[in-house]
mmCIF file of C-alpha atoms in Angstrom:
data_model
loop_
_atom_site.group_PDB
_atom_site.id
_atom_site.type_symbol
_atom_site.label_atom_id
_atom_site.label_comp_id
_atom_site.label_asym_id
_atom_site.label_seq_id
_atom_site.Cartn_x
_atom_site.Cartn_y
_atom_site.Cartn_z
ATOM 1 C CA UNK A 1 0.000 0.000 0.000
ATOM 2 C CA UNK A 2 3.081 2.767 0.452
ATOM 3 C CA UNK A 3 4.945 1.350 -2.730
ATOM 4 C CA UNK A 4 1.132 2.313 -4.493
ATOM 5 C CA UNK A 5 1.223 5.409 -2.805
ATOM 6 C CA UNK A 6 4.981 6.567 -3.231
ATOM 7 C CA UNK A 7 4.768 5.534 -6.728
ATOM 8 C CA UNK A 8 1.539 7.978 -7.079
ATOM 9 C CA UNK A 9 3.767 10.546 -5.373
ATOM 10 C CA UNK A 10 6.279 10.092 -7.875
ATOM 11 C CA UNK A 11 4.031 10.061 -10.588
ATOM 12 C CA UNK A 12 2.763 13.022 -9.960
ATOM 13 C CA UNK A 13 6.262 14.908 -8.675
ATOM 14 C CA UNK A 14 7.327 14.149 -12.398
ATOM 15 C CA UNK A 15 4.308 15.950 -13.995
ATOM 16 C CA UNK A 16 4.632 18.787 -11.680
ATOM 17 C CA UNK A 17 8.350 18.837 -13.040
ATOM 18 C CA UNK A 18 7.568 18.411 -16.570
ATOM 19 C CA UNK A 19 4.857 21.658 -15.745
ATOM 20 C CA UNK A 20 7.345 23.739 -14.401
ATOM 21 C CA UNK A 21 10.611 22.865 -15.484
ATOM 22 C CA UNK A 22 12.140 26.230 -14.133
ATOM 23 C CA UNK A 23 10.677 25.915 -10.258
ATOM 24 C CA UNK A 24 13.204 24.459 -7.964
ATOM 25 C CA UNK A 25 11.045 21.269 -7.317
ATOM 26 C CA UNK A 26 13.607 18.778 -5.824
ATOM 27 C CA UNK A 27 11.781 15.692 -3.849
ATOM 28 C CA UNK A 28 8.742 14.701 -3.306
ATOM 29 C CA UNK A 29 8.585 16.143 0.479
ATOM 30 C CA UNK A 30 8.136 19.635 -1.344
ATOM 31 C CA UNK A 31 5.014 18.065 -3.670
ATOM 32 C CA UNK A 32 1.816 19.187 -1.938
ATOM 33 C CA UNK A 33 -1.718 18.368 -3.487
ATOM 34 C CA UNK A 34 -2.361 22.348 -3.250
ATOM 35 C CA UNK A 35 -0.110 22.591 -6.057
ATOM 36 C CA UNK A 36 -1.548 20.114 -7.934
ATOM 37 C CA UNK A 37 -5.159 21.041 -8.095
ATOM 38 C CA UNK A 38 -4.028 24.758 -8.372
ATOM 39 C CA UNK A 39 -2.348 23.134 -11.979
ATOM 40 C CA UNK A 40 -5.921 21.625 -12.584
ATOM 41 C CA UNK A 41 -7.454 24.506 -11.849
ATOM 42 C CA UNK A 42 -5.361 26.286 -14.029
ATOM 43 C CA UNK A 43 -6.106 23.751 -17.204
ATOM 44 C CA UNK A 44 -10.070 24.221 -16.236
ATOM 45 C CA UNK A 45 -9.883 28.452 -16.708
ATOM 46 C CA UNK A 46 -7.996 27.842 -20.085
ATOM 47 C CA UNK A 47 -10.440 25.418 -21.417
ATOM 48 C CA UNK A 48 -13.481 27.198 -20.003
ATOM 49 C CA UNK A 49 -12.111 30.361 -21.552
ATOM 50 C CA UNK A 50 -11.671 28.080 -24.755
ATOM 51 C CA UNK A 51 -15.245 27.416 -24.846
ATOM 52 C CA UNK A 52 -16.568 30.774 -24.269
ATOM 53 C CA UNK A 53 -14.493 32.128 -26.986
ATOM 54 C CA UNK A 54 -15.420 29.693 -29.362
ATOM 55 C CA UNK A 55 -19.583 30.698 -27.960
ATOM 56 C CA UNK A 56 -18.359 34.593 -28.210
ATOM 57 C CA UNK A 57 -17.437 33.904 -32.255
ATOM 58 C CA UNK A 58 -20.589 31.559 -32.902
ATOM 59 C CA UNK A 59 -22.734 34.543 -31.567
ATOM 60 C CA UNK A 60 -20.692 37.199 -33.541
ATOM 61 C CA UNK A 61 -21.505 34.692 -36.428
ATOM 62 C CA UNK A 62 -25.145 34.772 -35.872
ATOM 63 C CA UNK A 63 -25.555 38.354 -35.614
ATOM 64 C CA UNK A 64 -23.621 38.907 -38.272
ATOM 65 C CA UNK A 65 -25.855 36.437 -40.431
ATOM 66 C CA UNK A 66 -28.976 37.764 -39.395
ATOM 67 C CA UNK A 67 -27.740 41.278 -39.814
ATOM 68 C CA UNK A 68 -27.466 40.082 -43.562
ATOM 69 C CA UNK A 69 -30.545 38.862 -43.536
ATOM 70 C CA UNK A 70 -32.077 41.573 -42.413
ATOM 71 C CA UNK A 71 -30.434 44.114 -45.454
ATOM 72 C CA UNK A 72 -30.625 41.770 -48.158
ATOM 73 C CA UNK A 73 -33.266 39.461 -47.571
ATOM 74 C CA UNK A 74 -35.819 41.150 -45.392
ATOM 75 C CA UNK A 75 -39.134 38.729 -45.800
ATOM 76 C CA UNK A 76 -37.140 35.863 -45.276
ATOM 77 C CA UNK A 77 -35.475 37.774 -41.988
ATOM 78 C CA UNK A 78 -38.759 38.231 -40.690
ATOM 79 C CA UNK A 79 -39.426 34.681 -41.026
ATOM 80 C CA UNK A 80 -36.844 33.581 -39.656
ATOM 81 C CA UNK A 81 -36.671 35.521 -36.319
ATOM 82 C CA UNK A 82 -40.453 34.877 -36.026
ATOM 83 C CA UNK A 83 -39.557 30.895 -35.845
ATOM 84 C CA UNK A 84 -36.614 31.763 -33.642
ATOM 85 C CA UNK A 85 -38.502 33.293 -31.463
ATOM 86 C CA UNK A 86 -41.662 31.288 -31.810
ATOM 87 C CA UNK A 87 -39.632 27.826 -30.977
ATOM 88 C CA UNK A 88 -38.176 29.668 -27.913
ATOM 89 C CA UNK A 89 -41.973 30.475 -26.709
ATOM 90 C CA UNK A 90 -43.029 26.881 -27.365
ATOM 91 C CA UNK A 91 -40.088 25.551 -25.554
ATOM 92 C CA UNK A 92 -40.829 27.604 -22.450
ATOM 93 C CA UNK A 93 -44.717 26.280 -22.862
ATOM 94 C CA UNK A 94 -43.091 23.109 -22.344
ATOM 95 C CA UNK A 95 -41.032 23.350 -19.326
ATOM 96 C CA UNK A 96 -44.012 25.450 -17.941
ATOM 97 C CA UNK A 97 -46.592 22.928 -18.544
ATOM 98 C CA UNK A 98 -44.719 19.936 -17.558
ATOM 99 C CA UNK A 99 -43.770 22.346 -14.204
ATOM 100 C CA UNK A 100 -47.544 22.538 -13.541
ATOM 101 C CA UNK A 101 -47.924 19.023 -14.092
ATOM 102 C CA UNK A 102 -46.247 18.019 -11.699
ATOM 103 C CA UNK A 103 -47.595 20.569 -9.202
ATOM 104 C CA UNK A 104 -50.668 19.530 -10.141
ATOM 105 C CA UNK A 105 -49.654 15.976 -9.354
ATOM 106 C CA UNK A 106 -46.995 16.035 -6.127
ATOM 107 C CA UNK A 107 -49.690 18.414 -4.486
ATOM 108 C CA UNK A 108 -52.922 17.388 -5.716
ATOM 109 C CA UNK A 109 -54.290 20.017 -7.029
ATOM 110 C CA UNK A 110 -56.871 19.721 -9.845
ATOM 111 C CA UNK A 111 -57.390 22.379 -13.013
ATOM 112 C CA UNK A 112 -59.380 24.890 -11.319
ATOM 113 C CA UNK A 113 -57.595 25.333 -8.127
ATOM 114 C CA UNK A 114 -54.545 26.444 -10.363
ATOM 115 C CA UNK A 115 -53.484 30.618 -10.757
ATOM 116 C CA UNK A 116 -54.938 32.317 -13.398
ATOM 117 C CA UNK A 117 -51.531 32.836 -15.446
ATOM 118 C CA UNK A 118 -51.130 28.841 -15.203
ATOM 119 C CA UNK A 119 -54.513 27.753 -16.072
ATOM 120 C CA UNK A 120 -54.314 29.820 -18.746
ATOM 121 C CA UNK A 121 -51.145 28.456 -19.767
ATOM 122 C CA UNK A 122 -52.856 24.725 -19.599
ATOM 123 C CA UNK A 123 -55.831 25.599 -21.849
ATOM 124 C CA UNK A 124 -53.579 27.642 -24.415
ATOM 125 C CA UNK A 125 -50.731 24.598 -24.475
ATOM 126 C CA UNK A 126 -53.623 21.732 -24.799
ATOM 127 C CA UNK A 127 -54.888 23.983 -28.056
ATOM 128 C CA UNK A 128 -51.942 24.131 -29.684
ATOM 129 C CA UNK A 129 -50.590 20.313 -29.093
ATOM 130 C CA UNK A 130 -54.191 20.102 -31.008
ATOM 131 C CA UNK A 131 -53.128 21.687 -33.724
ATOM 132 C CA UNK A 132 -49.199 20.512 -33.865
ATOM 133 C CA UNK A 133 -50.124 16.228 -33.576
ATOM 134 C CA UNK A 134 -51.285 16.014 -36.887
ATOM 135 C CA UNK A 135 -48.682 18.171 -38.316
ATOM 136 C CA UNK A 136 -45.971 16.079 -35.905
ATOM 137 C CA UNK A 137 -47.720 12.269 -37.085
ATOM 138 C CA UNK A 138 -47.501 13.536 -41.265
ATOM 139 C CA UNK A 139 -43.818 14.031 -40.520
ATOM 140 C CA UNK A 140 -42.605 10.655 -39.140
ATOM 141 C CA UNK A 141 -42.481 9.214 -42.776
ATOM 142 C CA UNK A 142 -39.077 9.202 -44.188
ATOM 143 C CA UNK A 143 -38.162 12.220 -46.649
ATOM 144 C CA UNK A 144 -41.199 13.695 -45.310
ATOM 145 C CA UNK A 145 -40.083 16.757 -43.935
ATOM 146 C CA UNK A 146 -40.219 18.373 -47.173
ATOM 147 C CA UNK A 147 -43.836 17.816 -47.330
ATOM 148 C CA UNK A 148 -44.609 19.055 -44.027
ATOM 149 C CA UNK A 149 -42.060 22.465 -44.886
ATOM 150 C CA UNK A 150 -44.281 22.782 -47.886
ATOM 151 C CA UNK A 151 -47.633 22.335 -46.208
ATOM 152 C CA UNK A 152 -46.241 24.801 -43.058
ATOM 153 C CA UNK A 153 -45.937 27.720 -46.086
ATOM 154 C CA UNK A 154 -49.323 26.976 -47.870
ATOM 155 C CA UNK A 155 -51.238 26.809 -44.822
ATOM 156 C CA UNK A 156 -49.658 28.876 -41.860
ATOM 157 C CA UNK A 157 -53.544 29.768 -40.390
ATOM 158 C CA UNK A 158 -54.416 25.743 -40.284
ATOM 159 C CA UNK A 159 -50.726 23.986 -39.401
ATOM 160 C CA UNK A 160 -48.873 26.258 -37.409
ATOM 161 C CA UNK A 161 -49.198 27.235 -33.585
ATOM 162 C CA UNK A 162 -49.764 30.935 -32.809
ATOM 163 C CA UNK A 163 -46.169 31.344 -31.663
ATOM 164 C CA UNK A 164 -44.701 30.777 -35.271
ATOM 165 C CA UNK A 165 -46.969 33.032 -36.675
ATOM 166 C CA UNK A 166 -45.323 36.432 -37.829
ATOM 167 C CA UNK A 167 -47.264 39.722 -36.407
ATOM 168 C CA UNK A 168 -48.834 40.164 -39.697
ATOM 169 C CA UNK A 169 -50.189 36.813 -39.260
ATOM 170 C CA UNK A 170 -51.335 37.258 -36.043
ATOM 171 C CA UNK A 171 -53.441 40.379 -36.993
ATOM 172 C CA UNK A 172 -54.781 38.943 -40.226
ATOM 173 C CA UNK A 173 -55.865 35.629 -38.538
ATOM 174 C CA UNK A 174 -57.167 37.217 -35.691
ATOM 175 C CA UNK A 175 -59.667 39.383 -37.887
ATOM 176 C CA UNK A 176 -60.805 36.730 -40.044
ATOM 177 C CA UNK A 177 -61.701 33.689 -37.103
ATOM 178 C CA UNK A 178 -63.467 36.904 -35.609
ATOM 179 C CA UNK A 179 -65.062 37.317 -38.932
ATOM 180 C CA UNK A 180 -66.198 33.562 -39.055
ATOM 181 C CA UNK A 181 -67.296 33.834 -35.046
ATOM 182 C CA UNK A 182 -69.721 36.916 -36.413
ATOM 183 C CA UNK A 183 -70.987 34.646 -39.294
ATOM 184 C CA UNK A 184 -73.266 32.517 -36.482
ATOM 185 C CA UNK A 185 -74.113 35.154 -34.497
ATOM 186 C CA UNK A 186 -78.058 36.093 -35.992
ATOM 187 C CA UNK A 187 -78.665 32.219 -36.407
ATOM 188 C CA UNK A 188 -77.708 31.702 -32.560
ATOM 189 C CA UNK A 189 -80.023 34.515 -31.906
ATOM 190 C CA UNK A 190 -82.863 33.301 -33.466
ATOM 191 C CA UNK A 191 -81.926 29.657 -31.831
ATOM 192 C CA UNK A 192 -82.405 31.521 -28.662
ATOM 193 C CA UNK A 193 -85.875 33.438 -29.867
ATOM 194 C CA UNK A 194 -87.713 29.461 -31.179
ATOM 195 C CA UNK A 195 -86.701 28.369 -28.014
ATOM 196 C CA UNK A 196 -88.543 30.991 -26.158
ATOM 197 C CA UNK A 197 -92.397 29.268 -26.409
ATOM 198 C CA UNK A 198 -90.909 25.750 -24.920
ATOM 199 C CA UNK A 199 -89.649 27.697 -21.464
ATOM 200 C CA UNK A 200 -92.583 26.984 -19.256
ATOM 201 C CA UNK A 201 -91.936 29.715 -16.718
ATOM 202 C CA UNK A 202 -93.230 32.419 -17.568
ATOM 203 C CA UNK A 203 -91.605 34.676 -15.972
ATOM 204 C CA UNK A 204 -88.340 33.550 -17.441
ATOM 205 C CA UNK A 205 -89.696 33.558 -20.863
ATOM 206 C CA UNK A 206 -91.032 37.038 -20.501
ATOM 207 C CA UNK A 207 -87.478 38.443 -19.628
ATOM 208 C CA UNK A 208 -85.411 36.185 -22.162
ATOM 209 C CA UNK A 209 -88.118 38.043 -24.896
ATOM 210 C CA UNK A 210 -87.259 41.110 -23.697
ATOM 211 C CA UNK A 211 -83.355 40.285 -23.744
ATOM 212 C CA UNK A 212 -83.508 39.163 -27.289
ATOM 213 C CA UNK A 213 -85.317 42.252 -28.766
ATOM 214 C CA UNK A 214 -83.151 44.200 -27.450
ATOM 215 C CA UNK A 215 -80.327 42.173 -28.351
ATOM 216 C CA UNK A 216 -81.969 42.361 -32.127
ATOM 217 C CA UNK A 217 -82.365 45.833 -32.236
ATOM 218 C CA UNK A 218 -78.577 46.585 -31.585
ATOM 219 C CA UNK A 219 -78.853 47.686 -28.085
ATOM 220 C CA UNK A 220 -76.064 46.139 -25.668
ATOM 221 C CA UNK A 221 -77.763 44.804 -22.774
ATOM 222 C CA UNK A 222 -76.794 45.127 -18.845
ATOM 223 C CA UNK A 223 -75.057 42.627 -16.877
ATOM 224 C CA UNK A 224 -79.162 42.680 -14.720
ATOM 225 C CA UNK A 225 -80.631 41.665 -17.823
ATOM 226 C CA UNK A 226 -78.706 38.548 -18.967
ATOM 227 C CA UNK A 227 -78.550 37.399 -15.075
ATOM 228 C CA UNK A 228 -82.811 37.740 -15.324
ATOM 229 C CA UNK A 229 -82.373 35.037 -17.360
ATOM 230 C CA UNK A 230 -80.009 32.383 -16.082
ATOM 231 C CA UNK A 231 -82.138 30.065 -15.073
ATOM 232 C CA UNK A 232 -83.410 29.085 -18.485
ATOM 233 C CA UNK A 233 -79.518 28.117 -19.415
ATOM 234 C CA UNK A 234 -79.775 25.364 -16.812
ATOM 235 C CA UNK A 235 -81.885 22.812 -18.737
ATOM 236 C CA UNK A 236 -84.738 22.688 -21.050
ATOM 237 C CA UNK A 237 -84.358 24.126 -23.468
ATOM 238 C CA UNK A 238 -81.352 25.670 -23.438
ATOM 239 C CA UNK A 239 -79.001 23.983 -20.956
ATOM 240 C CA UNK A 240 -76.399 21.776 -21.879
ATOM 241 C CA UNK A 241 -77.984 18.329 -20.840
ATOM 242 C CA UNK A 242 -80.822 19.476 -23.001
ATOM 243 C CA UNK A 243 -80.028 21.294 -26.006
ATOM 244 C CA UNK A 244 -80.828 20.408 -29.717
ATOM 245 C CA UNK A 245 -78.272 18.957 -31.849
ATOM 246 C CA UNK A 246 -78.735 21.754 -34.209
ATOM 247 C CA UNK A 247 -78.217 24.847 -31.818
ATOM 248 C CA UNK A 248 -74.749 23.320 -30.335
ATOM 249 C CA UNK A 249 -73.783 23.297 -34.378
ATOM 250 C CA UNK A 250 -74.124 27.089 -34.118
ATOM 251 C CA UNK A 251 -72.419 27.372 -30.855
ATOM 252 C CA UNK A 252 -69.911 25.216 -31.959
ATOM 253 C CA UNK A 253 -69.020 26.912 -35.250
ATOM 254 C CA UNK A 254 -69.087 29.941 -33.294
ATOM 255 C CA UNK A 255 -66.636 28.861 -31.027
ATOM 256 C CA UNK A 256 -64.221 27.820 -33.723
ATOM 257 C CA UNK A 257 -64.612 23.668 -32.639
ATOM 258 C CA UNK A 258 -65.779 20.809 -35.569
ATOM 259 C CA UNK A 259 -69.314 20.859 -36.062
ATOM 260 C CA UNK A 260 -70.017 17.551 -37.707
ATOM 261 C CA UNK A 261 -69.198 15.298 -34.805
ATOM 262 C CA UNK A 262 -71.831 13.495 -33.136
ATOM 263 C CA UNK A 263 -74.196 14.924 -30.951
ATOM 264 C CA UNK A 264 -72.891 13.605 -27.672
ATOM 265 C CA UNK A 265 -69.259 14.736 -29.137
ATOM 266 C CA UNK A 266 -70.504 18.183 -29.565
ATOM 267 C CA UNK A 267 -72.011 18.326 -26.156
ATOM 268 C CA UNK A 268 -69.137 16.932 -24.265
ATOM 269 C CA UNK A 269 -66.709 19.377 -26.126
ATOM 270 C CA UNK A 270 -68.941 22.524 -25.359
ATOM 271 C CA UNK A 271 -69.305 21.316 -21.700
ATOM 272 C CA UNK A 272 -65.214 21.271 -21.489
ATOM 273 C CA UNK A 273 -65.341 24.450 -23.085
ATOM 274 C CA UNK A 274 -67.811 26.187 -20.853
ATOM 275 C CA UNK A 275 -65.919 24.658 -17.902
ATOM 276 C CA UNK A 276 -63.054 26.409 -18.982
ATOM 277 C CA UNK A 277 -64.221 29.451 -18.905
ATOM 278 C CA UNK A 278 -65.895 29.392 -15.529
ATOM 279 C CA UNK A 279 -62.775 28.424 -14.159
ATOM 280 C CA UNK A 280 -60.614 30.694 -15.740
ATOM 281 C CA UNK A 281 -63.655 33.276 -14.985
ATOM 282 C CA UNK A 282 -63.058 32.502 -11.330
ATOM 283 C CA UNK A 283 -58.988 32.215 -11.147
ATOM 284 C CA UNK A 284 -59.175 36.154 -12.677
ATOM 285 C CA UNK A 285 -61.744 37.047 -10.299
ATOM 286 C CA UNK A 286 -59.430 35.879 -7.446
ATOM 287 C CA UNK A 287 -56.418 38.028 -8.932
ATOM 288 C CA UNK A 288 -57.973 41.288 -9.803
ATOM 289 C CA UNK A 289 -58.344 42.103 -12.984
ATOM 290 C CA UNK A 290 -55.845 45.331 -12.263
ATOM 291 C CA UNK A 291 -53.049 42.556 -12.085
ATOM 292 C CA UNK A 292 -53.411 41.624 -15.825
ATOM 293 C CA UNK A 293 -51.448 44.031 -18.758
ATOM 294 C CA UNK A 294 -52.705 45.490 -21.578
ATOM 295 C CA UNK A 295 -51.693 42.651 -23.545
ATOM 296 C CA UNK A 296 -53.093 40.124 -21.613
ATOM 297 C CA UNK A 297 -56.795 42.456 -20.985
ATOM 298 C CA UNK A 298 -56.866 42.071 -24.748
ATOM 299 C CA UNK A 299 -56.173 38.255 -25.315
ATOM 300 C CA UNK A 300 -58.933 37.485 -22.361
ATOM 301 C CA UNK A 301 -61.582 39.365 -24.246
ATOM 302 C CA UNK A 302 -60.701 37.638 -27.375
ATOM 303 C CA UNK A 303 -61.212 34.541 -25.582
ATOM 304 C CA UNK A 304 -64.159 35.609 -24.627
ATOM 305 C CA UNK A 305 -65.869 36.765 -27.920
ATOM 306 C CA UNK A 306 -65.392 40.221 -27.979
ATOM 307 C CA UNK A 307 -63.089 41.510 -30.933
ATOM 308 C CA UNK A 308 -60.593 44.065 -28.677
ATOM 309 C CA UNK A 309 -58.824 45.517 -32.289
ATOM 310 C CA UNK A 310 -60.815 48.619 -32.713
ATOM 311 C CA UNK A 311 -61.331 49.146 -28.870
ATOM 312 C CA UNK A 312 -59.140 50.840 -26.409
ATOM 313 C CA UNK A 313 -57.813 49.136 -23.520
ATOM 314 C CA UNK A 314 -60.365 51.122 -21.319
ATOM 315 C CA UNK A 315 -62.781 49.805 -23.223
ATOM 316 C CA UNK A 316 -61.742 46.190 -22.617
ATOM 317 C CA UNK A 317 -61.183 46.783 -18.986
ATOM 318 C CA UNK A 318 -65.043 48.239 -18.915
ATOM 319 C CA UNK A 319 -66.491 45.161 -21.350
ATOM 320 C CA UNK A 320 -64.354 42.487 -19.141
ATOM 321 C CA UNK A 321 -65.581 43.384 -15.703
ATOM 322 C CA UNK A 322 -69.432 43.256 -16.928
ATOM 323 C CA UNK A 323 -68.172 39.584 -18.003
ATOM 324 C CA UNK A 324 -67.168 38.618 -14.756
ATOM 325 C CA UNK A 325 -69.824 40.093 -12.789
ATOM 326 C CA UNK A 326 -71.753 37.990 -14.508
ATOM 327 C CA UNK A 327 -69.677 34.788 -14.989
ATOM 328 C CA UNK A 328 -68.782 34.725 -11.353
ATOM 329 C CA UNK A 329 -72.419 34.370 -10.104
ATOM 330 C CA UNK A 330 -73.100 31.265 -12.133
ATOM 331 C CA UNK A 331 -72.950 26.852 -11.205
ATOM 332 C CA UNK A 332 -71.847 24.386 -13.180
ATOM 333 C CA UNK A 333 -75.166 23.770 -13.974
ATOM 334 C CA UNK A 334 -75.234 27.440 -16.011
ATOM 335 C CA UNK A 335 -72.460 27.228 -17.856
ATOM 336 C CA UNK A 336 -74.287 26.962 -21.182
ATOM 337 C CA UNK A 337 -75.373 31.020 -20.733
ATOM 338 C CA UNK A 338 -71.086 31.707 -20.771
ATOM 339 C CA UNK A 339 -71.273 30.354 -24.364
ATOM 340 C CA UNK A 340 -74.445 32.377 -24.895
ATOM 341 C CA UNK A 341 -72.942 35.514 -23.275
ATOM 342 C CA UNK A 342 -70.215 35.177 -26.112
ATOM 343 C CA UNK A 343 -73.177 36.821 -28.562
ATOM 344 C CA UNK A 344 -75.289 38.452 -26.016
ATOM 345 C CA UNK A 345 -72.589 40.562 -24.365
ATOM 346 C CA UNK A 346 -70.396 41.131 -27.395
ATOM 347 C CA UNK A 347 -72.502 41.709 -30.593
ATOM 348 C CA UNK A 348 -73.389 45.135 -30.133
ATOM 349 C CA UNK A 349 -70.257 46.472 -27.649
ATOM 350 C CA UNK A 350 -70.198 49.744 -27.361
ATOM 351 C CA UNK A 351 -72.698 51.023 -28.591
ATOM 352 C CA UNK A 352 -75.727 52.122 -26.121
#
């Protein structure tokens, strides 16, 4: 065991020597093993330095490239920092999601116990893996990654997620989904009017009469006057459990969703749907509504129904809290008047 050990001692004496051939290093009594990991720590700087020179020139590199871009090419710049950008977004959705996850998991917390900011992250994240599985399953074919570049450039609006859409996109999609939303909006009206003789209270079906003329007329109606009316959102014939086949095809074309599935498809989807909202309705509710930016105002009352590009953000602050004064009073049970409210409370904002 002290032959192994001298030998090591000996071993090392001679590297220290070869290191420093000018140092009076004599014997091995003078060897210490501060000297030797001051050596390695000497080797680890150089080669650390090493690697952040080579990452100093890389980034040099891509600035320099992207500054070219940018002069000579400047459509293809733009698309290319949009998917630079976008892939960085998606990424962090990612590590977020899989971070609430496991929240939700280690601590037991279900979907609408979360935060606002992270049950809105959820919903968002679960829309777009909607949209990117199909595009992700066409690509596993071999060679087939041309295809799917191809397909990504005809059909941006239908393939891509909103993070790899350019700002140009985002407007122009933005107005025409809002344009299709507005499409279903009379027919869901009148749904709402030939359902009006089958309420047998008639109390209820006096007030949802006067809601709809005045709906019809172009008036925007009071947060009193749609909560008159809640009860008739809670079953026949309006409710979830009971609605027509036909009427949840207008809600869900409105809302953007297949309309063509089967019935108890449709229902189950606009049920998820509704839920969402509520409990999104009543994460915001527990923040404050003064927490949220600009931004984010604006992207809630898209998600809402209401079209926020030709409002100001006062405006979306005002429209927002009449949503919630009204979406926090409501059950489970009434969740079908949230998807109604999308219409009622939207179609003819501002005006008086």
């Amino acid at each position: 065991m002290a032959l192994c050990k001298r030998g090591v001692q000996c071993c090392v004496t001679t590297i220290i020597r070869c290191s420093y051939p000018f140092q009076g290093i004599s014997t091995v009594s003078t060897y210490t093993p501060i000297l030797a990991y001051s050596r390695l720590s000497v080797l680890s700087c150089r080669h650390y330095s090493l690697s952040q020179g080579r990452l100093g020139i890389f980034q040099r590199a891509s600035e320099r490239y992207e500054k070219f871009l940018e002069h000579r090419f400047p459509h293809l710049y733009i698309l290319y920092t949009t998917f630079v950008k976008g892939f960085r977004l998606m990424v962090h959705d990612v590590r977020e999601t899989k971070r609430i996850r496991m929240k939700m998991l280690t601590q037991d917390v279900s979907l609408k116990e979360l935060p606002y900011r992270e049950m809105e992250t959820i919903i968002l994240f679960r829309k777009d893996m909607i949209k990117a599985i199909p595009l992700v399953i066409i690509s596993i074919p071999p060679f087939a990654i041309i295809l799917v570049f191809t397909l990504m450039c005809l059909f941006p609006r239908q393939l891509l997620i909103r993070h790899l859409w350019t700002p140009q996109q985002q407007q122009d999609f933005q107005r025409l989904y809002h344009e299709q939303r507005c499409r279903h909006r009379e027919n869901i009206l009148k749904g709402v009017a030939w359902s009006i003789p089958h309420i047998k209270e008639w109390t209820l079906r006096s007030h949802l009469l006067t809601l709809i003329s005045k709906v019809q007329s172009g008036a925007h109606p009071s947060v009193k006057d749609i909560s008159a009316v809640r009860g008739v959102f809670s079953g026949q014939p309006l409710g979830l459990t009971g609605m027509d086949s036909g009427h949840m095809r207008l809600l869900c074309s409105h809302l953007l969703l297949n309309p063509w599935l089967p019935g108890f498809l449709l229902r189950r989807r606009l049920r998820a749907k509704a839920l969402d909202l509520l409990y999104l309705d009543q994460a915001l509710d527990t923040l404050g509504q003064g927490q949220l930016t600009d931004t984010e105002i604006r992207e809630a009352c898209y998600l809402r129904g209401l079209n926020p590009s030709s409002l100001t953000t006062s405006q979306c602050r005002e429209w927002l809290l009449q949503w919630l004064q009204l979406s926090t009073q409501l059950t489970e049970s009434e969740t079908s008047l949230l998807l109604h409210n999308m219409v009622l409370l939207s179609v003819n904002y501002p005006s008086s």
